[in-house]
Short mmCIF file of C-alpha atoms in Angstrom, two decimals:
data_model
loop_
_atom_site.label_atom_id
_atom_site.label_comp_id
_atom_site.label_asym_id
_atom_site.label_seq_id
_atom_site.Cartn_x
_atom_site.Cartn_y
_atom_site.Cartn_z
CA PRO A 116 124.47 120.69 129.65
CA SER A 117 122.32 122.71 126.63
CA GLU A 118 121.66 121.55 123.31
CA THR A 119 123.29 123.21 120.52
CA GLY A 120 123.84 123.53 116.53
CA ASN A 121 121.66 120.94 114.95
CA GLU A 122 120.93 119.29 118.48
CA THR A 123 119.07 122.23 118.95
CA TYR A 124 116.48 120.66 116.61
CA LEU A 125 116.25 117.45 118.03
CA ASN A 126 113.69 117.54 120.24
CA VAL A 127 110.11 116.88 120.57
CA GLU A 128 108.87 121.00 121.93
CA TRP A 129 111.39 121.88 118.59
CA ALA A 130 109.48 120.07 116.32
CA VAL A 131 105.97 120.35 117.87
CA ASN A 132 106.58 124.42 117.39
CA TYR A 133 108.19 124.10 113.86
CA TRP A 134 104.62 122.16 113.40
CA LEU A 135 102.47 124.34 114.73
CA GLN A 136 104.45 127.52 113.54
CA LYS A 137 104.23 126.70 109.53
CA GLY A 138 100.09 126.39 110.64
CA ALA A 139 99.21 122.57 111.20
CA PRO A 140 96.38 122.27 112.87
CA ALA A 141 97.24 121.04 117.23
CA GLU A 142 94.21 118.80 117.28
CA LYS A 143 95.68 117.13 113.97
CA LEU A 144 98.78 116.06 115.87
CA ASN A 145 99.52 113.21 117.64
CA VAL A 146 103.22 113.32 120.27
CA GLY A 147 104.65 109.77 119.96
CA MET A 148 105.97 108.08 123.04
CA PRO A 149 107.49 104.92 123.44
CA LEU A 150 107.15 101.76 125.47
CA TYR A 151 111.09 100.65 124.89
CA GLY A 152 114.52 102.25 125.52
CA ARG A 153 117.70 102.45 123.24
CA SER A 154 121.01 100.84 123.94
CA PHE A 155 124.21 102.08 123.51
CA THR A 156 127.93 99.34 123.98
CA LEU A 157 130.08 102.07 125.56
CA ALA A 158 133.63 102.83 124.42
CA SER A 159 134.31 102.27 128.00
CA SER A 160 132.46 101.64 131.27
CA SER A 161 133.94 104.21 132.81
CA ASN A 162 132.70 107.40 130.82
CA ASN A 163 128.78 106.66 130.98
CA GLY A 164 127.58 110.02 130.94
CA LEU A 165 125.18 111.25 128.80
CA SER A 166 127.00 112.11 125.34
CA ALA A 167 130.19 109.74 126.50
CA PRO A 168 131.17 107.58 123.07
CA ASP A 169 129.87 103.80 122.24
CA ARG A 170 131.62 101.64 119.66
CA GLY A 171 128.81 102.22 116.97
CA ASN A 172 126.89 98.67 117.15
CA GLY A 173 123.87 98.98 119.55
CA GLY A 174 123.50 97.27 122.89
CA GLN A 175 123.14 93.78 123.18
CA ALA A 176 119.83 92.47 122.14
CA GLY A 177 117.21 92.04 124.91
CA ARG A 178 116.24 87.95 126.09
CA TYR A 179 113.16 88.59 124.79
CA THR A 180 113.21 91.34 122.03
CA ARG A 181 116.31 90.38 120.49
CA GLU A 182 117.32 93.32 118.71
CA ALA A 183 120.46 95.15 119.25
CA GLY A 184 120.22 98.47 120.28
CA PHE A 185 116.79 98.02 121.22
CA LEU A 186 115.09 96.81 125.45
CA ALA A 187 111.22 96.34 126.04
CA TYR A 188 110.32 98.62 129.22
CA TYR A 189 110.36 94.86 131.34
CA GLU A 190 113.85 94.50 130.20
CA ILE A 191 114.97 97.85 131.93
CA CYS A 192 113.10 96.26 135.06
CA ASP A 193 115.49 93.92 135.05
CA MET A 194 118.53 95.69 134.02
CA LEU A 195 117.93 97.57 137.05
CA LYS A 196 116.74 94.49 138.79
CA THR A 197 120.69 92.78 138.51
CA GLY A 198 122.90 95.80 138.97
CA GLY A 199 122.45 99.11 136.67
CA THR A 200 122.24 102.41 137.71
CA ARG A 201 119.50 104.77 136.69
CA HIS A 202 120.55 108.33 136.24
CA TRP A 203 118.29 111.77 135.41
CA ILE A 204 118.51 114.34 133.24
CA PRO A 205 117.34 117.14 134.80
CA GLU A 206 117.07 119.17 131.48
CA MET A 207 115.41 116.91 129.52
CA GLU A 208 113.03 115.54 132.36
CA VAL A 209 114.35 112.22 131.07
CA PRO A 210 116.34 109.28 132.95
CA TYR A 211 119.13 106.31 131.57
CA VAL A 212 120.00 103.58 132.96
CA VAL A 213 123.31 102.27 133.16
CA LYS A 214 125.05 98.58 134.03
CA GLY A 215 128.88 98.26 132.91
CA ASP A 216 129.39 99.16 129.49
CA GLN A 217 125.98 99.22 127.98
CA TRP A 218 123.98 102.32 128.05
CA VAL A 219 120.13 102.87 127.48
CA GLY A 220 117.83 105.90 127.68
CA TYR A 221 114.40 105.09 127.72
CA ASP A 222 110.86 106.70 129.26
CA ASP A 223 109.41 105.65 132.80
CA PRO A 224 105.82 106.23 134.46
CA GLN A 225 107.97 109.50 135.38
CA SER A 226 109.14 111.00 132.15
CA LEU A 227 106.10 110.13 130.57
CA LYS A 228 103.80 112.29 132.58
CA PHE A 229 106.36 115.07 131.92
CA LYS A 230 105.33 114.34 127.98
CA VAL A 231 101.70 113.90 128.12
CA ASP A 232 101.98 117.26 130.87
CA PHE A 233 103.61 118.95 127.80
CA VAL A 234 101.24 117.69 124.99
CA LYS A 235 98.38 118.89 127.09
CA SER A 236 99.37 122.07 127.26
CA LYS A 237 100.13 122.42 123.45
CA GLY A 238 96.55 121.64 122.96
CA VAL A 239 97.52 118.94 119.99
CA GLY A 240 94.92 115.67 119.36
CA GLY A 241 96.94 113.19 121.27
CA VAL A 242 99.24 110.40 122.45
CA MET A 243 100.51 107.99 120.45
CA VAL A 244 102.43 104.32 121.25
CA TRP A 245 104.70 101.90 119.94
CA ALA A 246 104.26 99.27 121.63
CA LEU A 247 101.54 97.72 123.63
CA ASP A 248 103.27 94.72 124.24
CA LEU A 249 106.66 96.82 124.87
CA ASP A 250 104.88 97.82 128.06
CA ASP A 251 105.12 95.61 130.96
CA PHE A 252 101.97 93.15 130.54
CA SER A 253 102.82 91.05 133.51
CA GLY A 254 103.68 93.63 136.46
CA SER A 255 107.53 92.23 136.63
CA CYS A 256 108.61 95.54 137.48
CA GLY A 257 106.46 96.19 140.73
CA GLU A 258 104.38 98.86 139.46
CA GLY A 259 101.39 96.88 138.52
CA LYS A 260 100.43 96.01 134.55
CA TYR A 261 100.84 98.14 132.00
CA PRO A 262 102.87 101.05 134.32
CA LEU A 263 103.40 103.01 131.32
CA LEU A 264 100.28 103.49 129.92
CA ARG A 265 98.53 103.64 132.64
CA ALA A 266 100.89 107.23 133.62
CA ILE A 267 99.71 108.30 130.44
CA ASN A 268 96.51 107.63 130.26
CA ASP A 269 96.34 108.64 134.17
CA GLU A 270 97.77 112.19 133.49
CA LEU A 271 96.09 112.95 130.71
CA ALA A 272 92.44 112.64 132.44
CA SER A 273 94.32 114.59 135.43
CA GLY A 274 93.41 117.97 135.68
CA GLN A 275 96.50 119.08 137.28
CA VAL A 276 99.63 119.72 135.08
CA GLN A 277 103.45 119.14 136.01
CA GLN A 278 105.25 122.24 135.79
CA MET A 279 107.89 121.71 133.39
CA THR A 280 111.23 122.95 132.16
CA ASN A 281 110.38 125.14 128.73
CA ALA A 282 113.65 124.80 126.06
CA PRO A 283 114.59 128.40 124.95
CA THR A 284 113.08 128.96 121.60
CA THR A 285 114.67 127.98 118.61
CA ALA A 286 114.58 129.60 115.19
CA ALA A 287 113.89 126.62 112.28
CA PRO A 288 117.95 126.30 110.32
CA THR A 289 117.84 128.15 106.82
CA THR A 290 118.39 125.00 104.12
CA THR A 291 118.55 125.30 100.29
CA THR A 292 116.91 122.26 99.68
CA THR A 293 114.15 121.74 96.48
CA GLN A 294 110.79 121.75 97.65
CA ARG A 295 109.09 118.45 97.12
CA PRO A 296 105.83 118.46 94.84
CA ASN A 297 103.47 118.96 96.66
CA HIS A 298 101.35 115.90 95.04
CA GLN A 299 102.02 113.16 97.76
CA THR A 300 100.06 111.34 99.49
CA ASN A 301 101.26 110.34 102.69
CA HIS A 302 100.30 107.06 103.97
CA PRO A 303 97.70 108.31 107.41
CA ASN A 304 97.98 105.93 110.61
CA ASN A 305 94.75 104.23 110.79
CA HIS A 306 95.74 102.14 113.29
CA PRO A 307 96.03 103.62 116.50
CA THR A 308 97.78 101.72 119.75
CA GLY A 309 96.37 103.70 122.11
CA ALA A 310 92.65 103.96 123.68
CA PRO A 311 91.50 107.47 121.58
CA THR A 312 89.16 107.99 124.85
CA THR A 313 92.61 109.16 126.69
CA THR A 314 93.88 111.26 123.53
CA THR A 315 91.11 114.27 124.84
CA THR A 316 91.92 117.02 126.35
CA SER A 317 89.03 118.49 128.42
CA SER A 318 89.14 118.58 131.85
CA SER A 319 85.75 117.09 132.52
CA ILE A 320 86.95 113.47 132.01
CA LYS A 321 85.84 111.83 135.10
CA THR A 322 86.87 107.69 134.60
CA THR A 323 90.49 106.59 132.95
CA HIS A 324 89.81 103.86 130.49
CA HIS A 325 92.98 101.63 130.81
CA ILE A 326 93.80 99.39 127.73
CA GLY A 327 94.58 95.99 128.80
CA SER A 328 95.15 92.29 128.31
CA THR A 329 91.85 90.40 128.11
CA HIS A 330 90.48 86.64 128.19
CA ARG A 331 87.46 87.18 126.27
CA PHE A 332 89.81 86.89 123.00
CA ASN A 333 91.85 84.71 121.85
CA CYS A 334 94.92 85.61 119.49
CA ILE A 335 96.66 82.05 119.14
CA GLY A 336 96.33 81.38 115.54
CA LYS A 337 94.99 84.72 114.19
CA THR A 338 97.26 87.30 112.27
CA SER A 339 98.40 90.40 114.55
CA GLY A 340 96.16 93.36 114.14
CA PHE A 341 92.53 94.43 114.88
CA TYR A 342 89.65 92.61 115.42
CA ALA A 343 85.73 93.74 115.57
CA ASP A 344 84.19 92.64 118.81
CA PRO A 345 81.90 90.43 118.50
CA ASN A 346 79.26 91.27 120.98
CA SER A 347 80.25 95.18 120.98
CA CYS A 348 80.15 97.98 117.69
CA THR A 349 82.45 100.26 120.57
CA GLN A 350 84.89 98.17 121.57
CA TYR A 351 87.37 96.19 119.56
CA PHE A 352 90.60 93.57 120.24
CA ILE A 353 94.11 94.18 119.39
CA CYS A 354 95.96 90.81 118.39
CA ALA A 355 100.34 91.63 119.34
CA GLY A 356 101.68 87.87 118.70
CA THR A 357 99.63 85.90 121.08
CA GLN A 358 98.81 89.00 123.61
CA SER A 359 96.15 90.29 122.80
CA PHE A 360 93.54 94.08 124.66
CA GLU A 361 91.04 95.31 124.79
CA VAL A 362 90.48 98.89 123.93
CA SER A 363 87.04 101.30 123.42
CA CYS A 364 86.33 104.05 120.86
CA ALA A 365 85.91 107.03 121.96
CA SER A 366 81.89 108.09 122.67
CA GLY A 367 80.32 108.36 119.47
CA LEU A 368 82.27 105.66 117.08
CA LEU A 369 82.23 102.81 116.55
CA PHE A 370 85.16 100.45 115.30
CA ASN A 371 84.84 99.98 111.73
CA ASP A 372 86.02 96.51 110.80
CA ALA A 373 86.85 97.36 107.23
CA THR A 374 88.86 100.02 107.72
CA LYS A 375 89.76 98.99 111.37
CA PHE A 376 89.87 101.72 112.94
CA CYS A 377 87.08 104.09 114.86
CA ASP A 378 84.33 105.74 112.79
CA TRP A 379 81.31 107.56 112.43
CA PRO A 380 78.20 105.69 112.71
CA TYR A 381 77.15 106.24 109.30
CA ASN A 382 80.45 104.32 107.83
CA VAL A 383 79.81 101.58 109.91
CA ARG A 384 77.85 97.95 109.42
CA CYS A 385 76.29 97.32 113.27
CA ASN A 386 74.36 94.42 113.60
CA ALA A 387 71.02 95.15 115.38
CA GLN A 388 72.34 93.11 118.47
CA GLN A 389 75.37 94.96 118.96
CA ILE A 390 73.62 98.24 118.38
CA ALA A 391 71.20 97.78 121.27
CA HIS A 392 74.60 97.85 123.51
CA GLN A 393 76.19 100.31 122.49
CA THR A 394 75.28 103.91 124.17
CA THR A 395 72.48 106.92 122.31
CA THR A 396 75.46 109.58 121.95
CA ARG A 397 75.17 111.16 118.67
CA ALA A 398 77.37 111.60 115.81
CA PRO A 399 78.11 114.49 114.27
CA VAL A 400 76.36 115.26 111.45
CA PRO A 401 78.43 114.49 108.25
CA THR A 402 80.36 117.41 106.07
CA ASN A 403 78.56 116.17 102.62
CA PRO A 404 75.78 113.76 103.33
CA PRO A 405 74.16 112.04 100.64
CA GLN A 406 72.50 114.33 98.19
CA THR A 407 68.82 113.29 96.76
CA THR A 408 67.34 114.55 93.83
CA HIS A 409 63.98 114.47 92.28
CA ALA A 410 63.70 113.03 88.58
CA HIS A 411 61.15 115.49 86.87
CA GLY A 412 57.42 114.70 86.71
CA THR A 413 57.79 111.62 88.63
CA GLN A 414 58.40 109.42 92.56
CA HIS A 415 61.32 108.16 91.77
CA MET A 416 64.07 109.14 93.98
CA THR A 417 68.20 108.93 92.70
CA THR A 418 70.15 108.36 95.95
CA THR A 419 74.37 109.34 95.38
CA THR A 420 75.94 108.30 97.98
CA THR A 421 79.74 108.64 98.55
CA GLN A 422 81.85 105.18 98.09
CA ALA A 423 82.97 103.26 100.80
CA PRO A 424 87.25 103.19 100.35
CA TYR A 425 88.33 100.06 98.81
CA ILE A 426 89.71 97.96 100.73
CA PRO A 427 92.02 94.99 99.32
CA ASN A 428 91.53 91.38 100.85
CA LEU A 429 94.27 91.43 103.60
CA GLY A 430 95.43 87.57 103.10
CA GLY A 431 98.13 86.30 103.48
CA ASP A 432 100.59 85.01 106.59
CA ALA A 433 102.47 88.92 107.61
CA ASN A 434 103.90 86.85 110.44
CA SER A 435 105.71 84.91 108.16
CA PHE A 436 106.87 87.31 105.04
CA CYS A 437 108.70 89.53 108.05
CA ARG A 438 110.12 86.77 110.15
CA ASN A 439 113.77 87.63 110.24
CA ARG A 440 113.65 90.51 108.03
CA ALA A 441 115.22 94.22 109.39
CA ASP A 442 112.32 96.10 110.75
CA GLY A 443 110.81 98.62 108.54
CA HIS A 444 107.81 98.75 105.79
CA TYR A 445 107.85 96.99 102.84
CA ARG A 446 105.82 97.11 99.83
CA ASP A 447 103.55 93.75 99.27
CA PRO A 448 105.22 91.68 96.32
CA ALA A 449 101.77 91.08 95.44
CA ASN A 450 99.74 93.90 94.99
CA CYS A 451 100.73 97.51 95.07
CA GLY A 452 98.61 99.25 97.11
CA MET A 453 99.86 96.83 100.31
CA PHE A 454 102.68 97.25 102.33
CA TYR A 455 103.71 95.24 105.50
CA GLN A 456 105.14 96.95 108.49
CA CYS A 457 107.91 94.57 110.43
CA ALA A 458 108.76 95.09 113.88
CA MET A 459 110.30 91.85 116.27
CA ASN A 460 109.14 89.73 113.48
CA LEU A 461 105.39 90.44 113.85
CA GLY A 462 103.63 91.41 110.72
CA PHE A 463 101.87 93.74 109.60
CA HIS A 464 99.76 93.75 106.83
CA GLU A 465 98.14 97.10 105.64
CA PRO A 466 96.79 99.40 103.02
CA CYS A 467 97.14 102.29 101.12
CA PRO A 468 94.50 104.93 100.94
CA PRO A 469 92.65 104.41 97.61
CA GLY A 470 94.38 105.09 94.26
CA THR A 471 97.56 105.53 95.98
CA VAL A 472 100.82 102.91 96.08
CA PHE A 473 103.55 102.21 98.58
CA ASN A 474 106.55 103.54 98.33
CA GLU A 475 109.57 102.32 99.45
CA ALA A 476 112.16 104.91 98.71
CA ILE A 477 110.44 107.37 100.85
CA ILE A 478 108.64 105.21 103.19
CA ALA A 479 104.68 106.73 102.79
CA CYS A 480 102.15 106.14 100.40
CA ASP A 481 102.00 108.05 97.06
CA PHE A 482 100.61 108.58 93.94
CA PRO A 483 101.28 105.22 91.01
CA PHE A 484 103.38 107.62 88.32
CA ARG A 485 105.96 107.89 91.70
CA VAL A 486 106.43 104.35 91.86
CA ALA A 487 107.90 102.60 88.52
CA ALA A 488 107.63 99.19 89.72
CA CYS A 489 103.70 100.40 89.66
CA GLN A 490 102.96 102.38 86.78
CA ASN A 491 100.24 100.22 85.67
CA TYR A 492 98.57 99.36 89.22
CA SER A 493 94.57 99.81 89.32
CA PRO A 494 92.54 98.51 92.15
#
């Protein structure tokens, strides 16, 4: 059925078009794609179509993820193998599966390819996913390892675009709410979970980099997060629980172990042994290069450089903090400039941009004067 009322605005296409119409640079937009499904318990197993009523308490918790209303892709595969029935929604170009009184909406390789084609048609920055360990990393679904990530990467690298159904253009709803002050600083997502090389829309790509598990890095005993490759400045590892993943930076970038993302070479300290293994691609000249001034009548030079961002000492055990907590974001009780992101009892300890603190009211980094508990915060 066609979407009506407020449902008209609850889709990816409307959201992307809205940002673009309001002047957001397309290259700064990334479209999120899930590697999991949302589950519901139906009020009646005989009424299991689209928009069927549910009991309001989420679907049964998965065997491994153990969270009501949420299933990893490999758990959905198990559901299909044990009597679940897959259905396809042509208008939305997504599947759902029904088994008894359980109803799960999710994405599979087919629907993700349609989403990637939409991303390419809009010329936006790229794709982000949540989360690597929710894909079928063991190949139990019978589609090879990481079927969802591979579908995304392969379609990004493909020069072809599948035929998509375009939704009608809908104007933004009129609201009378007070506009939010413009001095808020939102927390940037400094931790990409997809390979940066796959976010390009260039048709000249010849190869595709597949993120996959690796035995080159041991995550056992390590906090979930991002780690530099000791042998290559262009690569890094992601630890998600005890699973390790190997990722390459985009051409011309190096992994910055201080900020935990791929950065311009002039911002990265990389030892000579690592640099010797890097590509020769040169990064663009920075917009504001260091300025050099000569003192009057002398040979002395004073060099002014941009100070590196303040990165607090992460420390602590993020997994211990997040144990038995609901998924979400929490300000670090010991440091207003840090916050925890909790997901399925895994914890990620992350910094706010310099000079800002985490505001739990808006779930974003903000100026200290807007957070009562952090009025006197000083890095």
